[in-house]
CSV table of C-alpha atoms in Angstrom, one decimal:
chain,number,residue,atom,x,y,z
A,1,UNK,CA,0.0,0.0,0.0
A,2,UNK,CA,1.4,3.6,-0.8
A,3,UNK,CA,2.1,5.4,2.0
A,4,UNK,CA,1.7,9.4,2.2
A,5,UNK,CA,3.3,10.9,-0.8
A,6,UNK,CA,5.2,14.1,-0.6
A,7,UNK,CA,6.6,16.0,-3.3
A,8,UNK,CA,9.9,18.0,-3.8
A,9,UNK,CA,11.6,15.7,-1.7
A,10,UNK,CA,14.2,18.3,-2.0
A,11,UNK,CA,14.2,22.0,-3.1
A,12,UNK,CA,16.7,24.6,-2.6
A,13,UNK,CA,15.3,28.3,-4.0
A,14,UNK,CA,16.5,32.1,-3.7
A,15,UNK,CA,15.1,34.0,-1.0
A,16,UNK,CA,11.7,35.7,-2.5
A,17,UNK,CA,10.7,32.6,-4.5
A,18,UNK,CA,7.6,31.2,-4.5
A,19,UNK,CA,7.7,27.3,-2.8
A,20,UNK,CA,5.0,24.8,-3.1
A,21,UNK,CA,5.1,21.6,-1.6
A,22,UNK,CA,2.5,19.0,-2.2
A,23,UNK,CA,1.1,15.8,-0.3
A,24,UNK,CA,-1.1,12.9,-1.1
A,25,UNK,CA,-2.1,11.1,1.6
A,26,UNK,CA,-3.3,7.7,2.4
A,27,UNK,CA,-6.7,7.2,0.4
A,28,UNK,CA,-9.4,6.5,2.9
A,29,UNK,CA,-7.8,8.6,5.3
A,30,UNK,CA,-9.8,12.0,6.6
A,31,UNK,CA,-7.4,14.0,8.1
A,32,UNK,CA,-4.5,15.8,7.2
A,33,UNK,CA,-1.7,17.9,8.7
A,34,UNK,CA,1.6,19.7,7.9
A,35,UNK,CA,4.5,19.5,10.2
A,36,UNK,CA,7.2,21.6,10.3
A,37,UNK,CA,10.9,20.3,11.5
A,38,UNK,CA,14.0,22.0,12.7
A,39,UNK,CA,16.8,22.0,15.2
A,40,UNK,CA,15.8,24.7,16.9
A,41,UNK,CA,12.2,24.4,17.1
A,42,UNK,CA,11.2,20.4,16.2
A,43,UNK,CA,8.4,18.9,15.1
A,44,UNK,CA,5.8,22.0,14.9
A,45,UNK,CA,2.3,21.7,13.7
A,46,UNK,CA,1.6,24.0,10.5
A,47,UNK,CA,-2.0,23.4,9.9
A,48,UNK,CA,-4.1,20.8,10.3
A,49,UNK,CA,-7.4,19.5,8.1
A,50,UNK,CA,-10.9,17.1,8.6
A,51,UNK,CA,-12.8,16.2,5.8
A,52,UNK,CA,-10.5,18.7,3.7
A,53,UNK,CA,-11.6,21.6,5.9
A,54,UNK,CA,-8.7,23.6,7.8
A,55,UNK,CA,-9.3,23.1,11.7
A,56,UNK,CA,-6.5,25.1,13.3
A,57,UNK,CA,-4.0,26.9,11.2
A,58,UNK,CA,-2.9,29.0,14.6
A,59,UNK,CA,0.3,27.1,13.8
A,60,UNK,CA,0.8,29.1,10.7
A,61,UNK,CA,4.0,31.4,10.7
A,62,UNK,CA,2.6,34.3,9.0
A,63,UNK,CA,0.6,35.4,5.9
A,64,UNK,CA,3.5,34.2,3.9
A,65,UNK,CA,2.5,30.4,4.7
A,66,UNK,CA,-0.8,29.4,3.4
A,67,UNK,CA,-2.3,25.8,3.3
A,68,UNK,CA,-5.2,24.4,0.6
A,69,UNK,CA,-6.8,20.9,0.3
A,70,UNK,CA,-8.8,21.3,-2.9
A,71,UNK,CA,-10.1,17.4,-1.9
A,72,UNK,CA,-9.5,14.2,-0.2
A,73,UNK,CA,-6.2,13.0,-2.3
A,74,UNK,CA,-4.2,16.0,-2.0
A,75,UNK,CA,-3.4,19.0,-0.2
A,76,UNK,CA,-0.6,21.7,-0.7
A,77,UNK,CA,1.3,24.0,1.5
A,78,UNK,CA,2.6,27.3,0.0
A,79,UNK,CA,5.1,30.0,0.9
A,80,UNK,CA,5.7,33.0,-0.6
A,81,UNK,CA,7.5,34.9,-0.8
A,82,UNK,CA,10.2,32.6,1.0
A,83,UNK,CA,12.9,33.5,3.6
A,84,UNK,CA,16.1,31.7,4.7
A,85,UNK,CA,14.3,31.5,8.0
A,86,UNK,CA,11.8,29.6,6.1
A,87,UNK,CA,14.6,26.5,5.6
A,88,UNK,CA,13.1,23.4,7.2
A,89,UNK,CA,11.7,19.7,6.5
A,90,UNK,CA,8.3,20.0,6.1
A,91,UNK,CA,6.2,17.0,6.8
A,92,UNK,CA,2.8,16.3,5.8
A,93,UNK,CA,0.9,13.3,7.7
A,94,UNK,CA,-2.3,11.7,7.5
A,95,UNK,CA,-4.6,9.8,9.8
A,96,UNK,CA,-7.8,7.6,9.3
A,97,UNK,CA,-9.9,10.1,11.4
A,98,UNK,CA,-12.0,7.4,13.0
A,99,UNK,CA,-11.2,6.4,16.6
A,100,UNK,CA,-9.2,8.8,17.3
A,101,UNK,CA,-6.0,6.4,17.6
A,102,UNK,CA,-3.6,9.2,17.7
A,103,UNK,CA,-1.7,7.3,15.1
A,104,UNK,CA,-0.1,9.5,12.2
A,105,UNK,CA,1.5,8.4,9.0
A,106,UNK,CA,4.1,10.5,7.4
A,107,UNK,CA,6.0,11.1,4.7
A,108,UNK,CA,9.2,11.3,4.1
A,109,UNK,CA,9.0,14.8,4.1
A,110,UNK,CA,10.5,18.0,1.7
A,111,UNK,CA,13.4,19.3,2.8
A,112,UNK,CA,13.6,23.2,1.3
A,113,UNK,CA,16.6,25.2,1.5
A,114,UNK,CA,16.4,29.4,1.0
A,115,UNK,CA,19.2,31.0,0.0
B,1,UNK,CA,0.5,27.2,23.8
B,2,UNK,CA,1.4,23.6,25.2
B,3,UNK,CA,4.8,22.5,25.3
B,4,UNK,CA,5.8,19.0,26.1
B,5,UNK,CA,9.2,18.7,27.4
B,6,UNK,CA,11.0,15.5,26.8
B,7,UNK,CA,14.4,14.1,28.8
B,8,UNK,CA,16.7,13.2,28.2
B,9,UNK,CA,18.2,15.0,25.3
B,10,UNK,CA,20.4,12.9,23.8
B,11,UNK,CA,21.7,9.8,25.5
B,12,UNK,CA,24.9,7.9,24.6
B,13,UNK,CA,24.8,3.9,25.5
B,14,UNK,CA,26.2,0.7,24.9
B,15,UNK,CA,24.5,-2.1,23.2
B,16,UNK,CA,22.5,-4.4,25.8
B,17,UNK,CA,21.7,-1.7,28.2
B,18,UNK,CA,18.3,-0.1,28.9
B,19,UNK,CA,17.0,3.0,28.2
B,20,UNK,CA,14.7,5.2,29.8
B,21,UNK,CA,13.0,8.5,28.7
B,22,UNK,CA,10.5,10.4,29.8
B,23,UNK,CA,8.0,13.4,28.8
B,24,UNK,CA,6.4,16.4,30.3
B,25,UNK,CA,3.5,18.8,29.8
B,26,UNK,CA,1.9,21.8,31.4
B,27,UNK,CA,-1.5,20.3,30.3
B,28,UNK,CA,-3.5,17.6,30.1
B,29,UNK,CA,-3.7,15.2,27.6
B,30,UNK,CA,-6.5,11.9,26.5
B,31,UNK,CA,-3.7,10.1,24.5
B,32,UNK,CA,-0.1,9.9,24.9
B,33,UNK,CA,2.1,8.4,21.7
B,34,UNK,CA,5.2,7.7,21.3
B,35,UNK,CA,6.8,8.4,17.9
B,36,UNK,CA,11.1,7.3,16.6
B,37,UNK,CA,11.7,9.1,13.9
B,38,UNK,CA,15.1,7.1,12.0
B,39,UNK,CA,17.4,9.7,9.6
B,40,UNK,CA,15.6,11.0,6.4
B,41,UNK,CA,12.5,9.9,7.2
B,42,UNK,CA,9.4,10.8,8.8
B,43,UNK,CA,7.7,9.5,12.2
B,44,UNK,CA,6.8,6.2,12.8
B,45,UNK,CA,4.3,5.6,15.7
B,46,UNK,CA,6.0,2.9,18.4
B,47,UNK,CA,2.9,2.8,20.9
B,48,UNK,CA,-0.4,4.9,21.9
B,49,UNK,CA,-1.6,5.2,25.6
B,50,UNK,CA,-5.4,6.0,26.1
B,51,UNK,CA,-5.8,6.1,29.7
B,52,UNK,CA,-4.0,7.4,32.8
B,53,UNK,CA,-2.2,4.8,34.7
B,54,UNK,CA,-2.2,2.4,31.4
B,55,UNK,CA,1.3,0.6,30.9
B,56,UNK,CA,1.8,-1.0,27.5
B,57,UNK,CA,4.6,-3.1,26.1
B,58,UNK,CA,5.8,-3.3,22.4
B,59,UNK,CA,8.6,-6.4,22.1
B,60,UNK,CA,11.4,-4.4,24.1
B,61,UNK,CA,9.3,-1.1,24.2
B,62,UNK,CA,7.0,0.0,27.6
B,63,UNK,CA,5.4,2.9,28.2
B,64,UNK,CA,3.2,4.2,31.0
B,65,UNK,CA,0.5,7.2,30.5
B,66,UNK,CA,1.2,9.1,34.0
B,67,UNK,CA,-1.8,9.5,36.6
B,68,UNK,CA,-1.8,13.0,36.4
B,69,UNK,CA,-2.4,13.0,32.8
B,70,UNK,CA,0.8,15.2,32.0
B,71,UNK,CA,3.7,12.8,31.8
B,72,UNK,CA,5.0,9.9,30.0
B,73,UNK,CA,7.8,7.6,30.1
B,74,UNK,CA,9.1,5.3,27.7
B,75,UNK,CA,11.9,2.1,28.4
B,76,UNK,CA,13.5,0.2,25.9
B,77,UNK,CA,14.9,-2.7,27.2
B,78,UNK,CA,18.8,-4.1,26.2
B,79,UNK,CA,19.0,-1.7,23.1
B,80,UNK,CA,20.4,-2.8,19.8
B,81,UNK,CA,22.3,-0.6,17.4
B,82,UNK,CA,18.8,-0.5,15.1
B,83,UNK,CA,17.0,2.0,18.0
B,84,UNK,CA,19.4,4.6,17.2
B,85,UNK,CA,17.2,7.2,16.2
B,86,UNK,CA,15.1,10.4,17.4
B,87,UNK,CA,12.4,9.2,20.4
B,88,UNK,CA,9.5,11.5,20.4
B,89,UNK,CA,6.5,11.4,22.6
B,90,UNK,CA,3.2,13.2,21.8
B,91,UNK,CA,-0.3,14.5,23.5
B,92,UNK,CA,-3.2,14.8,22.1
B,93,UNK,CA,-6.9,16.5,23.3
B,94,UNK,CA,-9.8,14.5,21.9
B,95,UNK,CA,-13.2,16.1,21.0
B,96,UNK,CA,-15.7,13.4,19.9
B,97,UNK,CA,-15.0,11.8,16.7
B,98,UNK,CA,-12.8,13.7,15.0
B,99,UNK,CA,-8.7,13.5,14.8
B,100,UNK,CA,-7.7,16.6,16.7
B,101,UNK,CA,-4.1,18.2,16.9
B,102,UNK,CA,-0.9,16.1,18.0
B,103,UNK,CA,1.5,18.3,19.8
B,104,UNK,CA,5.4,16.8,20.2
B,105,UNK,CA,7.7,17.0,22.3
B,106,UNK,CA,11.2,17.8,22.0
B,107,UNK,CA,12.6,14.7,20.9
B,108,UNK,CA,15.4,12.2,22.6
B,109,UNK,CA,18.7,11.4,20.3
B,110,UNK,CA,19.4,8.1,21.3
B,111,UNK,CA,22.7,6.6,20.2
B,112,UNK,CA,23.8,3.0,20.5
B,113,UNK,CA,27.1,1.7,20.2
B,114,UNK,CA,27.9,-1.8,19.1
């Protein structure tokens, strides 16, 4: 079974540049969230969706960061303009939603570098 | 916001020995996870805790949701070179049916030498 699909795995920009990252996640699965990951800070929640509808963005940086899922197979998480400060691995995860096990299955994540 | 607090930071240890972690909050939680995250990928869930008091075992893995509902801990028993990795607990407030928010801690570096 495919497991949550991220894509650039890897993307290095200049500051000012637009970024978009993009996830698939597990089909069948109802919720969605985007991590972000660094040494200073470590596994901080972006945004998170049910049912493709934002719940609690409050993680959100600023303006610059905004999140879409357009439907249930794939969401996307854009910055822009970037910032070197922006230079992270961003994960996104997805859970079945039901039960409310906790559990999250990520991907392997995008690691962006601004320059 | 919440912050969960995880210790040790990093810990250094020879293979066989046990390992011990453990994770704080200033609030509390329903759940308690427990996440290793191995290099260049993302986190894998290593057990779930539902209820305060609850101890659960994984192979070599035990965890225990604190009474209070704001701490964790986590033992691996004699570790092999494989649970080198990043340790990460997490908490998580449940409304109804929904999957709401997972806040993580800090994360453990966890080093094992042969």
């Amino acid at each position: 079974d495919a497991g949550v699909i991220q894509s650039p795995r890897h993307e290095v920009t200049e500051m000012g540049q637009e970024v978009t990252l993009r996830c698939k996640p597990i089909s069948g699965h109802n919720s969605l969230f985007w991590y972000r990951q660094t040494m200073m800070r470590g596994l901080e929640l972006l945004i998170y969706f049910n049912n493709n509808v934002p719940i609690d963005d409050s993680g959100m940086p600023e303006d610059r960061f905004s999140a879409k899922m357009p439907n249930a197979s794939f969401s996307t998480l854009k910055i822009q303009p970037s910032e070197p400060r922006d230079s992270a691995v961003y994960f996104c995860a997805s859970s079945p939603g039901r039960r409310n096990t906790g559990e999250l299955f990520f991907g392997e994540g995008s690691r962006l570098t601004v320059l | 916001g919440q912050q969960l607090n995880q210790s040790p930071q990093s810990m250094f240890i020879q293979e066989g020995e046990d390992v011990s972690m453990n994770c704080t909050s200033s609030s509390i939680f329903n759940t308690w996870l427990w996440y290793k995250q191995d290099p260049g990928e993302g986190p894998v869930l290593l057990i779930a805790l539902y209820k305060a008091g609850e101890l659960t075992s994984n192979g070599r893995l035990t965890a225990q949701f604190g009474i209070t509902r704001k701490d964790s801990f986590l033992n691996i028993s004699a570790s092999i070179p494989s649970d080198v990795g990043i340790y990460f607990c997490a908490g998580q407030t449940n409304y109804g049916g929904a999957t709401n928010k997972l806040i993580f801690g800090t994360g453990t570096l966890l080093a094992v030498q042969p």
